[in-house]
XYZ file of N, CA and C in Angstrom:
708
model
N -1.398 -14.752 -1.637
C -1.899 -15.521 -0.482
C -2.025 -14.587 0.719
N -3.173 -14.516 1.354
C -3.352 -13.582 2.475
C -2.444 -13.924 3.644
N -2.078 -12.876 4.384
C -1.239 -13.046 5.566
C -2.078 -13.642 6.689
N -1.699 -14.827 7.162
C -2.480 -15.498 8.202
C -1.901 -15.307 9.595
N -0.851 -14.471 9.704
C -0.236 -14.236 11.007
C -1.208 -13.498 11.910
N -1.548 -14.037 13.055
C -2.512 -13.349 13.925
C -1.926 -12.062 14.489
N -2.787 -11.066 14.660
C -2.327 -9.815 15.262
C -2.073 -10.040 16.744
N -1.114 -9.319 17.307
C -0.810 -9.522 18.730
C -1.978 -9.102 19.615
N -2.130 -9.787 20.726
C -3.175 -9.400 21.668
C -2.782 -8.097 22.343
N -3.763 -7.435 22.932
C -3.496 -6.183 23.636
C -2.504 -6.413 24.773
N -2.599 -7.553 25.444
C -1.682 -7.825 26.552
C -0.272 -8.079 26.033
N -0.156 -8.754 24.898
C 1.163 -8.939 24.294
C 1.786 -7.586 23.942
N 0.990 -6.696 23.369
C 1.499 -5.374 23.009
C 1.986 -4.626 24.253
N 1.210 -4.694 25.322
C 1.579 -4.016 26.560
C 2.898 -4.569 27.102
N 3.006 -5.882 27.174
C 4.203 -6.506 27.741
C 5.426 -6.256 26.866
N 5.274 -6.427 25.564
C 6.418 -6.253 24.666
C 6.920 -4.804 24.681
N 6.005 -3.857 24.640
C 6.422 -2.448 24.637
C 7.059 -2.070 25.978
N 6.499 -2.578 27.071
C 7.045 -2.261 28.394
C 8.486 -2.733 28.531
N 8.772 -3.944 28.069
C 10.138 -4.474 28.178
C 11.087 -3.753 27.228
N 10.581 -3.298 26.094
C 11.405 -2.502 25.177
C 11.833 -1.200 25.851
N 10.889 -0.531 26.499
C 11.211 0.714 27.193
C 12.143 0.456 28.374
N 11.901 -0.631 29.098
C 12.724 -0.952 30.269
C 14.195 -1.076 29.895
N 14.463 -1.626 28.723
C 15.849 -1.804 28.281
C 16.548 -0.468 28.044
N 15.765 0.609 27.961
C 16.324 1.935 27.711
C 16.505 2.747 28.991
N 16.192 2.158 30.148
C 16.259 2.886 31.419
C 17.598 2.613 32.099
N 18.472 3.608 32.186
C 19.821 3.367 32.728
C 19.838 2.826 34.152
N 18.964 3.330 35.026
C 19.034 2.889 36.430
C 18.866 1.386 36.560
N 18.066 0.780 35.699
C 17.808 -0.646 35.815
C 19.021 -1.490 35.448
N 19.851 -0.998 34.520
C 20.931 -1.825 34.011
C 22.340 -1.398 34.340
N 22.530 -0.125 34.649
C 23.875 0.355 34.968
C 24.267 -0.047 36.390
N 25.554 -0.055 36.710
C 25.977 -0.457 38.064
C 25.265 0.347 39.151
N 24.846 -0.345 40.199
C 24.176 0.306 41.320
C 25.226 0.879 42.260
N 25.285 2.198 42.345
C 26.193 2.857 43.283
C 25.461 3.112 44.597
N 26.202 3.484 45.618
C 25.571 3.786 46.905
C 24.635 4.982 46.764
N 25.063 5.985 46.004
C 24.218 7.161 45.811
C 22.921 6.829 45.097
N 22.996 6.021 44.047
C 21.784 5.650 43.318
C 20.885 4.747 44.153
N 21.486 3.938 45.016
C 20.674 3.127 45.917
C 19.925 3.987 46.920
N 20.628 4.939 47.528
C 19.978 5.860 48.466
C 18.871 6.648 47.760
N 19.189 7.146 46.563
C 18.212 7.947 45.827
C 16.967 7.133 45.503
N 17.154 5.889 45.101
C 16.001 5.054 44.783
C 15.098 4.877 46.001
N 15.669 4.521 47.142
C 14.842 4.302 48.326
C 14.091 5.573 48.716
N 14.769 6.716 48.678
C 14.128 7.965 49.084
C 12.979 8.349 48.160
N 13.152 8.151 46.864
C 12.094 8.522 45.923
C 11.004 7.451 45.850
N 11.376 6.207 46.026
C 10.367 5.135 45.996
C 9.467 5.196 47.214
N 9.985 5.626 48.345
C 9.138 5.800 49.535
C 7.965 6.726 49.205
N 8.242 7.790 48.475
C 7.190 8.733 48.091
C 6.237 8.097 47.083
N 6.799 7.397 46.088
C 5.959 6.748 45.087
C 5.077 5.678 45.720
N 5.634 4.889 46.619
C 4.883 3.814 47.255
C 3.638 4.347 47.955
N 3.808 5.471 48.635
C 2.680 6.078 49.350
C 1.627 6.595 48.365
N 2.078 7.279 47.324
C 1.145 7.854 46.357
C 0.383 6.777 45.576
N 1.061 5.691 45.258
C 0.412 4.635 44.493
C -0.841 4.124 45.189
N -0.739 3.878 46.489
C -1.858 3.258 47.196
C -2.812 4.251 47.845
N -2.384 5.485 48.050
C -3.276 6.450 48.695
C -3.955 7.388 47.702
N -3.390 7.531 46.501
C -3.928 8.495 45.532
C -4.230 7.841 44.184
N -3.225 7.217 43.579
C -3.358 6.803 42.181
C -4.259 5.595 41.990
N -4.065 4.550 42.780
C -4.914 3.362 42.619
C -6.378 3.667 42.950
N -6.680 4.381 44.044
C -8.089 4.714 44.282
C -8.717 5.524 43.142
N -7.909 6.339 42.458
C -8.450 7.176 41.383
C -8.989 6.337 40.229
N -8.209 5.365 39.762
C -8.722 4.564 38.638
C -9.712 3.500 39.115
N -9.555 2.995 40.345
C -10.488 1.988 40.846
C -11.909 2.536 40.960
N -12.035 3.839 41.207
C -13.361 4.428 41.343
C -14.154 4.363 40.050
N -13.463 4.088 38.923
C -14.137 3.988 37.621
C -14.071 2.580 37.038
N -13.519 1.641 37.791
C -13.355 0.278 37.296
C -14.628 -0.537 37.519
N -15.206 -1.119 36.456
C -16.445 -1.889 36.612
C -16.225 -3.339 37.028
N -14.964 -3.763 37.098
C -14.646 -5.163 37.383
C -14.344 -5.312 38.872
N -15.299 -5.860 39.621
C -15.150 -5.937 41.071
C -14.009 -6.868 41.479
N -13.724 -7.881 40.671
C -12.611 -8.776 40.997
C -11.292 -8.012 40.958
N -11.132 -7.150 39.963
C -9.920 -6.328 39.868
C -9.860 -5.356 41.038
N -10.979 -4.751 41.372
C -11.021 -3.800 42.491
C -10.647 -4.501 43.797
N -11.246 -5.653 44.055
C -10.958 -6.372 45.310
C -9.490 -6.770 45.393
N -8.942 -7.251 44.296
C -7.537 -7.654 44.290
C -6.625 -6.455 44.549
N -6.962 -5.326 43.962
C -6.132 -4.137 44.134
C -6.241 -3.593 45.556
N -7.430 -3.636 46.133
C -7.581 -3.222 47.528
C -6.745 -4.124 48.431
N -6.732 -5.413 48.141
C -5.892 -6.324 48.910
C -4.419 -5.965 48.795
N -3.995 -5.588 47.606
C -2.602 -5.155 47.407
C -2.303 -3.901 48.216
N -3.222 -2.933 48.201
C -3.025 -1.698 48.962
C -2.939 -1.991 50.460
N -3.771 -2.918 50.927
C -3.715 -3.311 52.338
C -2.341 -3.875 52.680
N -1.816 -4.753 51.815
C -0.498 -5.330 52.071
C 0.586 -4.262 52.098
N 0.479 -3.282 51.211
C 1.495 -2.233 51.131
C 1.490 -1.331 52.362
N 0.315 -0.879 52.761
C 0.227 0.184 53.766
C -0.247 -0.264 55.142
N -0.967 -1.384 55.222
C -1.594 -1.751 56.490
C -1.027 -3.053 57.063
N -1.188 -4.174 56.329
C -0.791 -5.463 56.912
C -0.789 -6.538 55.831
N 0.317 -7.254 55.746
C 0.422 -8.426 54.883
C 0.398 -9.652 55.790
N -0.634 -10.465 55.659
C -0.793 -11.616 56.552
C 0.390 -12.581 56.478
N 1.026 -12.687 55.327
C 2.113 -13.658 55.158
C 3.345 -13.302 55.984
N 3.565 -12.005 56.208
C 4.769 -11.578 56.935
C 4.431 -10.806 58.215
N 3.143 -10.702 58.525
C 2.672 -10.066 59.764
C 3.153 -8.622 59.917
N 3.212 -7.907 58.810
C 3.574 -6.490 58.818
C 3.299 -5.917 57.432
N 3.175 -4.600 57.331
C 2.977 -4.003 56.007
C 4.299 -3.911 55.243
N 4.200 -3.780 53.928
C 5.412 -3.668 53.121
C 6.183 -2.382 53.422
N 5.473 -1.356 53.881
C 6.176 -0.117 54.220
C 7.170 -0.322 55.354
N 6.862 -1.238 56.270
C 7.817 -1.538 57.344
C 9.092 -2.137 56.765
N 8.943 -3.031 55.798
C 10.119 -3.596 55.128
C 10.901 -2.518 54.390
N 10.179 -1.599 53.772
C 10.828 -0.539 53.004
C 11.668 0.362 53.908
N 11.095 0.761 55.039
C 11.853 1.618 55.970
C 13.077 0.866 56.518
N 12.908 -0.409 56.825
C 14.041 -1.168 57.336
C 15.120 -1.311 56.273
N 14.721 -1.457 55.028
C 15.695 -1.524 53.946
C 16.482 -0.225 53.885
N 15.802 0.882 54.050
C 16.500 2.170 54.070
C 17.523 2.244 55.193
N 17.136 1.788 56.379
C 18.090 1.796 57.493
C 19.274 0.884 57.199
N 19.017 -0.237 56.529
C 20.097 -1.183 56.241
C 21.158 -0.612 55.312
N 20.782 0.366 54.490
C 21.779 0.967 53.594
C 22.274 2.321 54.105
N 21.893 2.671 55.349
C 22.464 3.853 55.971
C 21.589 5.083 56.004
N 20.340 4.984 55.586
C 19.432 6.127 55.664
C 18.847 6.227 57.064
N 18.585 7.434 57.513
C 17.946 7.639 58.808
C 16.438 7.769 58.626
N 15.693 7.547 59.712
C 14.242 7.718 59.644
C 13.892 9.151 59.267
N 14.643 10.108 59.772
C 14.365 11.506 59.439
C 14.543 11.752 57.946
N 15.584 11.203 57.356
C 15.787 11.362 55.912
C 14.633 10.755 55.128
N 14.163 9.604 55.557
C 13.069 8.953 54.833
C 11.738 9.662 55.061
N 11.508 10.152 56.271
C 10.240 10.807 56.577
C 10.130 12.199 55.969
N 11.255 12.832 55.675
C 11.236 14.197 55.137
C 11.640 14.249 53.666
N 11.729 13.106 53.023
C 12.131 13.076 51.612
C 11.146 13.867 50.756
N 11.689 14.540 49.748
C 10.877 15.292 48.795
C 11.188 14.794 47.390
N 10.226 14.824 46.485
C 10.514 14.381 45.117
C 11.414 15.374 44.391
N 12.405 14.854 43.694
C 13.196 15.721 42.818
C 12.321 16.081 41.626
N 12.670 17.149 40.872
C 11.758 17.633 39.823
C 11.287 16.588 38.823
N 12.184 15.773 38.288
C 11.749 14.783 37.299
C 10.827 13.730 37.909
N 11.078 13.373 39.140
C 10.189 12.425 39.832
C 8.824 13.064 40.066
N 8.806 14.335 40.414
C 7.528 15.014 40.614
C 6.738 15.099 39.310
N 7.429 15.313 38.200
C 6.753 15.290 36.895
C 6.111 13.925 36.661
N 6.870 12.860 36.929
C 6.337 11.510 36.757
C 5.104 11.290 37.624
N 5.154 11.742 38.876
C 4.007 11.580 39.771
C 2.768 12.261 39.184
N 2.944 13.468 38.659
C 1.808 14.210 38.112
C 1.250 13.551 36.858
N 2.122 13.013 36.030
C 1.661 12.301 34.834
C 0.859 11.070 35.231
N 1.387 10.262 36.158
C 0.679 9.052 36.582
C -0.663 9.377 37.221
N -0.698 10.420 38.039
C -1.966 10.777 38.677
C -2.984 11.231 37.643
N -2.535 12.003 36.652
C -3.441 12.450 35.601
C -4.004 11.258 34.830
N -3.155 10.283 34.519
C -3.626 9.080 33.820
C -4.663 8.354 34.667
N -4.363 8.205 35.957
C -5.272 7.474 36.849
C -6.618 8.167 36.993
N -6.619 9.500 36.937
C -7.854 10.249 37.143
C -8.629 10.501 35.848
N -7.922 10.700 34.740
C -8.573 11.223 33.542
C -8.603 10.276 32.355
N -7.732 9.276 32.324
C -7.697 8.356 31.189
C -8.578 7.134 31.466
N -8.663 6.263 30.482
C -9.386 4.991 30.658
C -8.869 4.303 31.914
N -9.772 3.697 32.682
C -9.350 3.098 33.953
C -8.267 2.045 33.756
N -8.261 1.347 32.615
C -7.225 0.346 32.375
C -5.866 1.012 32.219
N -5.825 2.184 31.603
C -4.564 2.925 31.511
C -4.065 3.281 32.904
N -4.989 3.637 33.798
C -4.599 3.908 35.177
C -4.059 2.677 35.867
N -4.700 1.540 35.640
C -4.221 0.271 36.210
C -2.806 -0.017 35.732
N -2.570 0.149 34.451
C -1.236 -0.107 33.914
C -0.213 0.886 34.454
N -0.600 2.140 34.574
C 0.331 3.147 35.079
C 0.801 2.831 36.486
N -0.046 2.138 37.268
C 0.305 1.836 38.655
C 0.806 0.409 38.842
N 1.026 -0.314 37.738
C 1.498 -1.693 37.888
C 2.579 -2.094 36.898
N 2.820 -1.296 35.875
C 3.735 -1.744 34.821
C 5.165 -1.907 35.326
N 5.580 -1.086 36.284
C 6.939 -1.235 36.820
C 7.094 -2.568 37.544
N 6.016 -3.025 38.173
C 6.055 -4.331 38.836
C 6.221 -5.449 37.818
N 5.566 -5.307 36.668
C 5.759 -6.297 35.608
C 7.206 -6.299 35.120
N 7.773 -5.120 34.947
C 9.138 -5.024 34.437
C 10.126 -5.722 35.364
N 10.017 -5.481 36.662
C 11.027 -6.026 37.568
C 10.841 -7.522 37.827
N 9.688 -8.072 37.436
C 9.534 -9.525 37.550
C 9.798 -10.221 36.222
N 10.001 -9.466 35.155
C 10.169 -10.059 33.829
C 11.570 -9.890 33.251
N 12.241 -8.791 33.571
C 13.608 -8.608 33.079
C 14.536 -9.622 33.754
N 15.436 -10.241 33.011
C 16.319 -11.241 33.629
C 17.339 -10.654 34.595
N 17.822 -9.453 34.308
C 18.814 -8.794 35.161
C 18.440 -7.326 35.320
N 18.453 -6.846 36.570
C 18.160 -5.435 36.822
C 18.529 -5.111 38.268
N 18.461 -3.837 38.607
C 18.951 -3.386 39.910
C 17.931 -3.500 41.038
N 16.782 -4.096 40.781
C 15.848 -4.339 41.874
C 16.112 -5.693 42.519
N 17.022 -6.455 42.000
C 17.287 -7.799 42.506
C 18.131 -7.756 43.775
N 17.803 -8.626 44.705
C 18.447 -8.618 46.019
C 19.962 -8.779 45.934
N 20.428 -9.633 45.039
C 21.866 -9.878 44.936
C 22.631 -8.614 44.578
N 22.021 -7.757 43.790
C 22.672 -6.504 43.404
C 22.887 -5.625 44.637
N 21.886 -5.537 45.500
C 21.982 -4.713 46.707
C 22.945 -5.328 47.716
N 23.001 -6.635 47.781
C 23.969 -7.293 48.665
C 25.392 -6.900 48.275
N 25.666 -6.907 46.980
C 27.019 -6.555 46.523
C 27.306 -5.076 46.709
N 26.362 -4.231 46.381
C 26.603 -2.787 46.424
C 26.788 -2.264 47.841
N 26.085 -2.883 48.812
C 26.104 -2.369 50.183
C 26.651 -3.366 51.195
N 27.231 -4.451 50.720
C 27.803 -5.479 51.608
C 26.782 -5.959 52.634
N 25.627 -6.379 52.149
C 24.541 -6.822 53.007
C 24.392 -8.336 52.965
N 23.667 -8.883 53.943
C 23.383 -10.315 53.943
C 21.947 -10.563 53.474
N 21.563 -11.827 53.407
C 20.237 -12.182 52.894
C 19.116 -11.530 53.697
N 19.253 -11.546 55.005
C 18.204 -10.970 55.847
C 18.034 -9.474 55.587
N 19.129 -8.790 55.339
C 19.083 -7.344 55.157
C 18.494 -6.919 53.815
N 18.383 -7.826 52.869
C 17.774 -7.487 51.567
C 16.421 -8.174 51.392
N 15.790 -8.557 52.508
C 14.515 -9.254 52.436
C 13.461 -8.437 51.700
N 13.516 -7.117 51.817
C 12.552 -6.266 51.110
C 12.531 -6.598 49.626
N 13.704 -6.706 49.008
C 13.768 -6.969 47.575
C 13.408 -8.418 47.253
N 13.857 -9.335 48.077
C 13.534 -10.743 47.849
C 12.025 -10.966 47.897
N 11.388 -10.423 48.923
C 9.949 -10.652 49.098
C 9.142 -9.855 48.094
N 9.554 -8.619 47.848
C 8.762 -7.759 46.977
C 8.750 -8.266 45.545
N 9.838 -8.854 45.106
C 9.858 -9.406 43.754
C 8.828 -10.517 43.617
N 8.692 -11.341 44.650
C 7.675 -12.404 44.628
C 6.270 -11.798 44.682
N 6.081 -10.794 45.518
C 4.761 -10.171 45.648
C 4.349 -9.483 44.357
N 5.307 -8.831 43.693
C 4.979 -8.105 42.472
C 4.493 -9.033 41.363
N 4.897 -10.284 41.405
C 4.446 -11.246 40.398
C 2.943 -11.480 40.500
N 2.365 -11.160 41.677
C 0.927 -11.287 41.874
C 0.180 -10.008 41.505
N 0.921 -8.955 41.193
C 0.307 -7.642 40.986
C 0.268 -7.205 39.530
N 1.045 -7.854 38.653
C 1.123 -7.389 37.271
C 1.599 -8.525 36.376
N 1.350 -8.362 35.063
C 1.815 -9.352 34.099
C 0.678 -9.976 33.319
N 1.030 -10.866 32.399
C 0.037 -11.440 31.490
C -1.134 -12.093 32.224
N -0.855 -12.856 33.256
C -1.928 -13.548 33.976
C -2.797 -12.561 34.744
N -2.162 -11.634 35.438
C -2.902 -10.664 36.245
C -3.716 -9.723 35.360
N -3.140 -9.331 34.231
C -3.811 -8.381 33.335
C -4.826 -9.028 32.403
N -5.068 -10.314 32.517
C -5.987 -11.014 31.622
C -7.352 -10.331 31.500
N -7.919 -9.748 32.579
C -9.221 -9.085 32.436
C -9.232 -7.934 31.437
N -8.082 -7.370 31.126
C -8.041 -6.244 30.191
C -8.713 -6.612 28.873
N -8.450 -7.803 28.372
C -9.003 -8.223 27.079
C -10.532 -8.220 27.087
N -11.122 -8.513 28.219
C -12.592 -8.581 28.304
C -13.237 -7.210 28.299
N -12.470 -6.187 28.672
C -13.068 -4.862 28.848
C -12.769 -3.895 27.707
N -12.036 -4.338 26.706
C -11.760 -3.471 25.554
C -12.564 -3.977 24.368
N -13.661 -3.286 24.076
C -14.601 -3.773 23.080
C -14.452 -3.111 21.712
N -13.692 -2.039 21.620
C -13.553 -1.372 20.324
C -12.155 -0.791 20.170
N -11.854 -0.393 18.946
C -10.515 0.100 18.618
C -10.194 1.409 19.337
N -11.192 2.238 19.574
C -10.949 3.512 20.254
C -10.446 3.271 21.675
N -11.131 2.412 22.421
C -10.696 2.120 23.788
C -9.311 1.471 23.784
N -9.082 0.584 22.839
C -7.768 -0.066 22.743
C -6.676 0.965 22.527
N -6.931 1.924 21.616
C -5.934 2.964 21.346
C -5.758 3.869 22.561
N -6.843 4.210 23.232
C -6.748 5.043 24.434
C -5.881 4.363 25.494
N -6.063 3.070 25.676
C -5.294 2.335 26.682
C -3.820 2.279 26.291
N -3.538 1.963 25.037
C -2.142 1.886 24.603
C -1.457 3.247 24.681
N -2.166 4.295 24.308
C -1.583 5.636 24.405
C -1.311 6.003 25.862
N -2.249 5.673 26.756
C -2.043 5.954 28.167
C -0.887 5.162 28.744
N -0.771 3.899 28.326
C 0.329 3.059 28.793
C 1.683 3.613 28.330
N 1.744 4.066 27.080
C 3.005 4.627 26.573
C 3.366 5.915 27.312
N 2.372 6.735 27.626
C 2.634 7.944 28.407
C 3.132 7.571 29.802
N 2.538 6.553 30.407
C 2.975 6.113 31.735
C 4.420 5.636 31.711
N 4.814 4.961 30.648
C 6.198 4.484 30.543
C 7.167 5.620 30.267
N 6.721 6.643 29.557
C 7.559 7.836 29.403
C 7.808 8.468 30.769
N 6.759 8.521 31.597
C 6.910 9.044 32.958
C 7.833 8.156 33.783
N 7.776 6.837 33.556
C 8.663 5.928 34.289
C 10.130 6.222 33.960
N 10.417 6.521 32.702
C 11.771 6.881 32.323
C 12.211 8.161 33.040
N 11.298 9.134 33.165
C 11.615 10.364 33.898
C 11.856 10.070 35.372
N 11.037 9.188 35.944
C 11.197 8.810 37.351
C 12.604 8.283 37.603
N 13.038 7.348 36.791
C 14.361 6.759 36.993
C 15.482 7.715 36.599
N 15.235 8.590 35.637
C 16.251 9.594 35.304
C 16.479 10.528 36.484
N 15.369 10.917 37.142
C 15.500 11.761 38.328
C 16.275 11.066 39.430
N 16.060 9.772 39.599
C 16.795 8.999 40.599
C 18.279 8.942 40.246
N 18.588 8.714 38.974
C 19.995 8.674 38.562
C 20.685 10.003 38.833
N 20.019 11.093 38.500
C 20.631 12.407 38.697
C 20.852 12.686 40.182
N 19.857 12.375 41.007
C 20.022 12.563 42.453
C 21.111 11.642 42.981
N 21.113 10.387 42.557
C 22.114 9.438 43.032
C 23.528 9.837 42.645
N 23.699 10.305 41.419
C 25.026 10.737 40.986
C 25.490 11.950 41.787
N 24.548 12.823 42.117
C 24.888 13.976 42.971
C 25.308 13.509 44.361
N 24.593 12.544 44.914
C 24.957 12.018 46.235
C 26.333 11.350 46.190
N 26.623 10.631 45.132
C 27.932 9.983 45.022
C 29.057 10.999 44.998
N 28.813 12.140 44.372
C 29.849 13.171 44.248
C 30.048 13.955 45.543
N 28.957 14.144 46.295
C 29.031 15.121 47.380
C 28.916 14.565 48.795
N 28.275 13.388 48.956
C 27.973 12.965 50.329
C 28.512 11.600 50.693
N 28.692 10.703 49.741
C 28.999 9.324 50.097
C 30.474 9.003 49.869
């Protein structure tokens, strides 16, 4: 009797593989220390800027779907320029979050990527510029899907409240960003992907690019863990 089990959709494959990899990332699940919190903010400040000023424009320039392009431009505007819902850009929330955990503006403005984070940045940029545009889209949004889909992880506001003795107002960056990220990635947001993959070659190119992007994500968080552990030993 032939097997009648339907093959998984491309979006199912993307989501299932992403969550499998996420479970292997120590920073997401291990206790959040002060050093790892500081390290995350310092390295994410750099990633946040690169995502909207370099990586997203790179793949959008090759994207034929104007609805996806318009939505992504709106996301970039919210990140760097102005979010109408909160009357400020997300970068303002990010800097304030850094101050709330004890970082200075000078530390945030002069932050440099640690080597593993810099490797991740170069991998993501290469995907955005040289791979299928959908692979670039996934490379710049898959982390947002992970933090809105995993039941427990260190991007949640309650974790930062406990680690740094903060109140609800002081962790607004995480509370709001988790809601915003739900509009930026996931099965519903990625639905157009199915319409634009017409053959097995493109499907394989996208999946290979997505897996490479997730390998880079593991390096990104490994670099944060190493920097954070160093900060815990020497400065905090």
